[in-house]
Amino acid sequence: MGSEARTRLALAGLLTVTLFTFEQVYAEGDYFGPAVLGMMLAMGIAVAARRLGISTGLTFLLSTLGLVTYLGIVFTAHQTFYGLPTPGALSRMWESITNAYENSRVDYAPVPLRAGYALLTVVGMWFATTLGEIATFRWRRPLTATLGPTTLFSFLLVLGTRAMAPVLVALFLGALFTYWGLESSHRLRAWGRWVPTWTEQEGRDVNEPRSVTGGLARRLGTACIAAALVTPFFTPALENGLLSFRSGSGEGPGFGTAGAGGVIDPLVQIVPGLITQSDKELFTVRTEDSAYWRLVTLTNFDGQRWTPGPAPRTALTSLGQVPLDLIPPQPGKEVRLDIEITGLRGTALPISTGLPNVVQLEGDSSNNPLTVDSRTGDIETEAPIHDGLRYTVSGLTPNPSFKDLDSAEIGALPLEALLSTPGVTARVHDLAERWADKARTPFDELLQLQAHLRGTFVYDLNVEPSSDANYLETFLFETKRGYCQQFATAFALLARSLGFPTRVVVGFLPGTATDEPNLWSVRGTDTHAWPEVYFEDLGWIAFEPTPRGEAPQPAYTVVPGDQPGEIRFGGGEAGVGTGVGVGKAGADRLGALERGSVGRGGPRSRIGPTQDGGGSINREWQRTFARVLLVLLVLLFLFLLSVPAAKQFRIRNSYRGAADARAQAVAAFKEFELEAGELATRRSRAESAASYALRVSDEARMPRDIALRLAQIYEASEYAPAPIEGGQGAEAEKLARQLRKRLWSNATWWNRLQRLFSPAGLLGRA
């Protein structure tokens, strides 16, 4: 195997390790086959363009056209025109990519293999292969060649599950260093044409001495692999472990992501994803009254995820006073919190539920400006918070009784977003009515929703990630298990469908009591999400539909006298019924809610059943690639049969067409030249038959006399004035067969494969 082949094989190994790293991101799915085939095609186009003398710019253009054609055949086969992508095919591929981008904002590894993800994987590996081939063999820049694999590998480990991070790092470094070593060896061989590292005879294309490049490559490769295996153990550990590329460790209950870096993801969605949380302490609270700690309030729901509503933020005064005229007043209990940040990151400050009156930063951070959300009371700093930041919060926290809520009226707020119900179908709305069917009061309706979710559903962190466009129905009628994101979303949408203004809050459970009196430690595993409903004259009241041990239902939702029988369940089985109208208990509270929005024609998620949410395009490209792969395997099988057969037929045909001893001698030497050219070394231009025979004898360790005798008979038949004797033709054929046996026995496995399956010999370039 030549130095170029070894270098290309090392590059292919580096790309394969990079491709295998995608297993850290995808839950399941056949992305490997389309990506590998794409890499092979990309490398073939780049190699063919270089050997045809096509410029680099045109090579990139041809590679891009080949990529688009390949993607069209695999991903949108039914919209191509005889294999060529049409505008409809391009539009559909772009739609898959945009849908993948939208889902990437909420997907956590391992994610489902959506069509857009698979398409982007093929694109990334295709361009990494093209750049690697061109940078290696044209530009002679190995660092540029490894830019694509290194970027992809780092990106995948950051976003992946980290399940095999140390092993993958060792494999990648081994492949990377091996490629660099073999590329250096190949470059040394290329420089030999201009720098007299070894002698080159005039007019002859001399192959590199195996004793130089072969041994050098083996030593460099061995040293690089050893260095790759040892290097990780001397690399400084990041965060919680050896080469931990993502902050955070372990799984914890609750919502979202709270890594060791302390960044809380304020995103709540109905579709389950990976819960990755750290047990690291985020902040401490000193207070006489522990409670839930609010971080971000979310009011807008788009069918899959919650986001904060658009609201102007108002600067607090120099004394940290919150302008209470911005927020509807509510009664409550006076509380005071002394909070110290120990690991939380971002700009949002945790405060108690309810309304803050004064938020005062202490120490060096006292000059950090504070702003308040004019509708929710959420507090943010202008500069990012840091460890050691201390502040005091004084305000009112809700303190209603069961009796207060049971007689309260549902509040009316001029915010349509608080009543919006995207994703609520007739079936979901009917379920809400049936659960609340026997409620006595509006508050009792909410108790029925909370009781059903806490009593008949299961809290489970290990729910499989889903690509369901409308997961609300799946959660309520099929899985009936999940964590706080699903429970809070389901409660909020069920309540909204009955006419209750509802929002979702992201924050923390009370935390763990420490040895110090009235001091609570809040960790990443305490992250949580819960719904709140607005009551007239009482404000926003929290409910707890999540059946989690650390999150008992609020005391004000328990019937006085502890009579659980009064918390009743509606009659009938969940999900049975056909009504699509407005519930009688909530008819007078719908306000701005459109009655048709919960019917069969109501708003749905943007990702429909024929798009990238797991619908037909996913199934289509997988079926198409299976057919493409089958065709390619058949063609490969035919190729592997036809090339050796064609070479053998060519040799036998030359013997059968030999009319005399001269033609027989010529056929014998051509057979020797074909075998030696692919099993040992090629014949150079203007090299005599005798010189070539002697050189092959030396390199392939064959008897010189046999090879030289065959060359003499051939030269005599070609250039002697008199024809050779008849027996010399048969002798030449016999000598050629002896040399073929010696060549095959002394050849490497690579040269034997090249002799069998390389079409170069058929094209006259042996």
mmCIF file of N, CA, C and O in Angstrom, residues 68-69 71-73 76-94:
data_model
loop_
_atom_site.group_PDB
_atom_site.id
_atom_site.type_symbol
_atom_site.label_atom_id
_atom_site.label_comp_id
_atom_site.label_asym_id
_atom_site.label_seq_id
_atom_site.Cartn_x
_atom_site.Cartn_y
_atom_site.Cartn_z
ATOM 1 N N VAL A 68 -26.258 17.708 -3.314
ATOM 2 C CA VAL A 68 -27.680 18.021 -3.480
ATOM 3 C C VAL A 68 -28.396 16.883 -4.210
ATOM 4 O O VAL A 68 -29.512 16.498 -3.844
ATOM 5 N N THR A 69 -27.755 16.333 -5.233
ATOM 6 C CA THR A 69 -28.361 15.209 -5.956
ATOM 7 C C THR A 69 -28.529 13.999 -5.052
ATOM 8 O O THR A 69 -29.587 13.342 -5.050
ATOM 9 N N LEU A 71 -28.743 13.929 -1.740
ATOM 10 C CA LEU A 71 -29.780 14.191 -0.740
ATOM 11 C C LEU A 71 -31.170 14.080 -1.359
ATOM 12 O O LEU A 71 -32.106 13.571 -0.727
ATOM 13 N N GLY A 72 -31.319 14.559 -2.601
ATOM 14 C CA GLY A 72 -32.609 14.459 -3.261
ATOM 15 C C GLY A 72 -33.021 13.020 -3.486
ATOM 16 O O GLY A 72 -34.186 12.651 -3.276
ATOM 17 N N ILE A 73 -32.068 12.174 -3.895
ATOM 18 C CA ILE A 73 -32.384 10.767 -4.146
ATOM 19 C C ILE A 73 -32.769 10.058 -2.861
ATOM 20 O O ILE A 73 -33.714 9.256 -2.822
ATOM 21 N N THR A 76 -35.849 12.818 -0.717
ATOM 22 C CA THR A 76 -37.072 13.235 -1.415
ATOM 23 C C THR A 76 -37.142 12.551 -2.770
ATOM 24 O O THR A 76 -37.278 13.210 -3.809
ATOM 25 N N ALA A 77 -37.055 11.227 -2.766
ATOM 26 C CA ALA A 77 -36.966 10.481 -4.021
ATOM 27 C C ALA A 77 -38.174 10.703 -4.906
ATOM 28 O O ALA A 77 -38.057 10.788 -6.133
ATOM 29 N N HIS A 78 -39.373 10.815 -4.317
ATOM 30 C CA HIS A 78 -40.596 10.934 -5.113
ATOM 31 C C HIS A 78 -40.752 12.308 -5.746
ATOM 32 O O HIS A 78 -41.636 12.499 -6.579
ATOM 33 N N GLN A 79 -39.909 13.256 -5.363
ATOM 34 C CA GLN A 79 -40.003 14.602 -5.928
ATOM 35 C C GLN A 79 -38.799 14.952 -6.788
ATOM 36 O O GLN A 79 -38.540 16.118 -7.058
ATOM 37 N N THR A 80 -38.059 13.935 -7.213
ATOM 38 C CA THR A 80 -36.933 14.148 -8.120
ATOM 39 C C THR A 80 -37.361 13.845 -9.552
ATOM 40 O O THR A 80 -38.334 13.123 -9.794
ATOM 41 N N PHE A 81 -36.627 14.397 -10.502
ATOM 42 C CA PHE A 81 -36.892 14.163 -11.920
ATOM 43 C C PHE A 81 -35.761 13.305 -12.468
ATOM 44 O O PHE A 81 -34.672 13.790 -12.740
ATOM 45 N N TYR A 82 -36.024 12.002 -12.560
ATOM 46 C CA TYR A 82 -35.013 11.035 -12.977
ATOM 47 C C TYR A 82 -33.732 11.174 -12.150
ATOM 48 O O TYR A 82 -32.621 11.191 -12.674
ATOM 49 N N GLY A 83 -33.913 11.286 -10.850
ATOM 50 C CA GLY A 83 -32.780 11.382 -9.937
ATOM 51 C C GLY A 83 -32.300 12.784 -9.664
ATOM 52 O O GLY A 83 -31.512 12.992 -8.736
ATOM 53 N N LEU A 84 -32.744 13.763 -10.440
ATOM 54 C CA LEU A 84 -32.332 15.152 -10.234
ATOM 55 C C LEU A 84 -33.345 15.861 -9.338
ATOM 56 O O LEU A 84 -34.555 15.752 -9.555
ATOM 57 N N PRO A 85 -32.888 16.601 -8.317
ATOM 58 C CA PRO A 85 -33.818 17.262 -7.397
ATOM 59 C C PRO A 85 -34.583 18.389 -8.076
ATOM 60 O O PRO A 85 -34.011 19.182 -8.832
ATOM 61 N N THR A 86 -35.860 18.451 -7.819
ATOM 62 C CA THR A 86 -36.720 19.507 -8.337
ATOM 63 C C THR A 86 -36.870 20.601 -7.287
ATOM 64 O O THR A 86 -36.469 20.421 -6.133
ATOM 65 N N PRO A 87 -37.432 21.768 -7.656
ATOM 66 C CA PRO A 87 -37.688 22.795 -6.639
ATOM 67 C C PRO A 87 -38.518 22.281 -5.476
ATOM 68 O O PRO A 87 -38.306 22.687 -4.332
ATOM 69 N N GLY A 88 -39.468 21.388 -5.746
ATOM 70 C CA GLY A 88 -40.256 20.812 -4.659
ATOM 71 C C GLY A 88 -39.408 19.984 -3.716
ATOM 72 O O GLY A 88 -39.594 20.026 -2.492
ATOM 73 N N ALA A 89 -38.451 19.237 -4.276
ATOM 74 C CA ALA A 89 -37.556 18.442 -3.432
ATOM 75 C C ALA A 89 -36.672 19.336 -2.579
ATOM 76 O O ALA A 89 -36.465 19.080 -1.388
ATOM 77 N N LEU A 90 -36.135 20.404 -3.185
ATOM 78 C CA LEU A 90 -35.298 21.330 -2.426
ATOM 79 C C LEU A 90 -36.104 22.009 -1.326
ATOM 80 O O LEU A 90 -35.611 22.199 -0.199
ATOM 81 N N SER A 91 -37.344 22.387 -1.633
ATOM 82 C CA SER A 91 -38.188 23.027 -0.626
ATOM 83 C C SER A 91 -38.477 22.094 0.531
ATOM 84 O O SER A 91 -38.460 22.501 1.700
ATOM 85 N N ARG A 92 -38.708 20.840 0.223
ATOM 86 C CA ARG A 92 -39.015 19.895 1.297
ATOM 87 C C ARG A 92 -37.797 19.622 2.169
ATOM 88 O O ARG A 92 -37.901 19.489 3.379
ATOM 89 N N MET A 93 -36.618 19.542 1.535
ATOM 90 C CA MET A 93 -35.409 19.352 2.329
ATOM 91 C C MET A 93 -35.165 20.554 3.227
ATOM 92 O O MET A 93 -34.773 20.410 4.393
ATOM 93 N N TRP A 94 -35.378 21.758 2.704
ATOM 94 C CA TRP A 94 -35.196 22.965 3.519
ATOM 95 C C TRP A 94 -36.201 22.988 4.666
ATOM 96 O O TRP A 94 -35.877 23.409 5.776
#
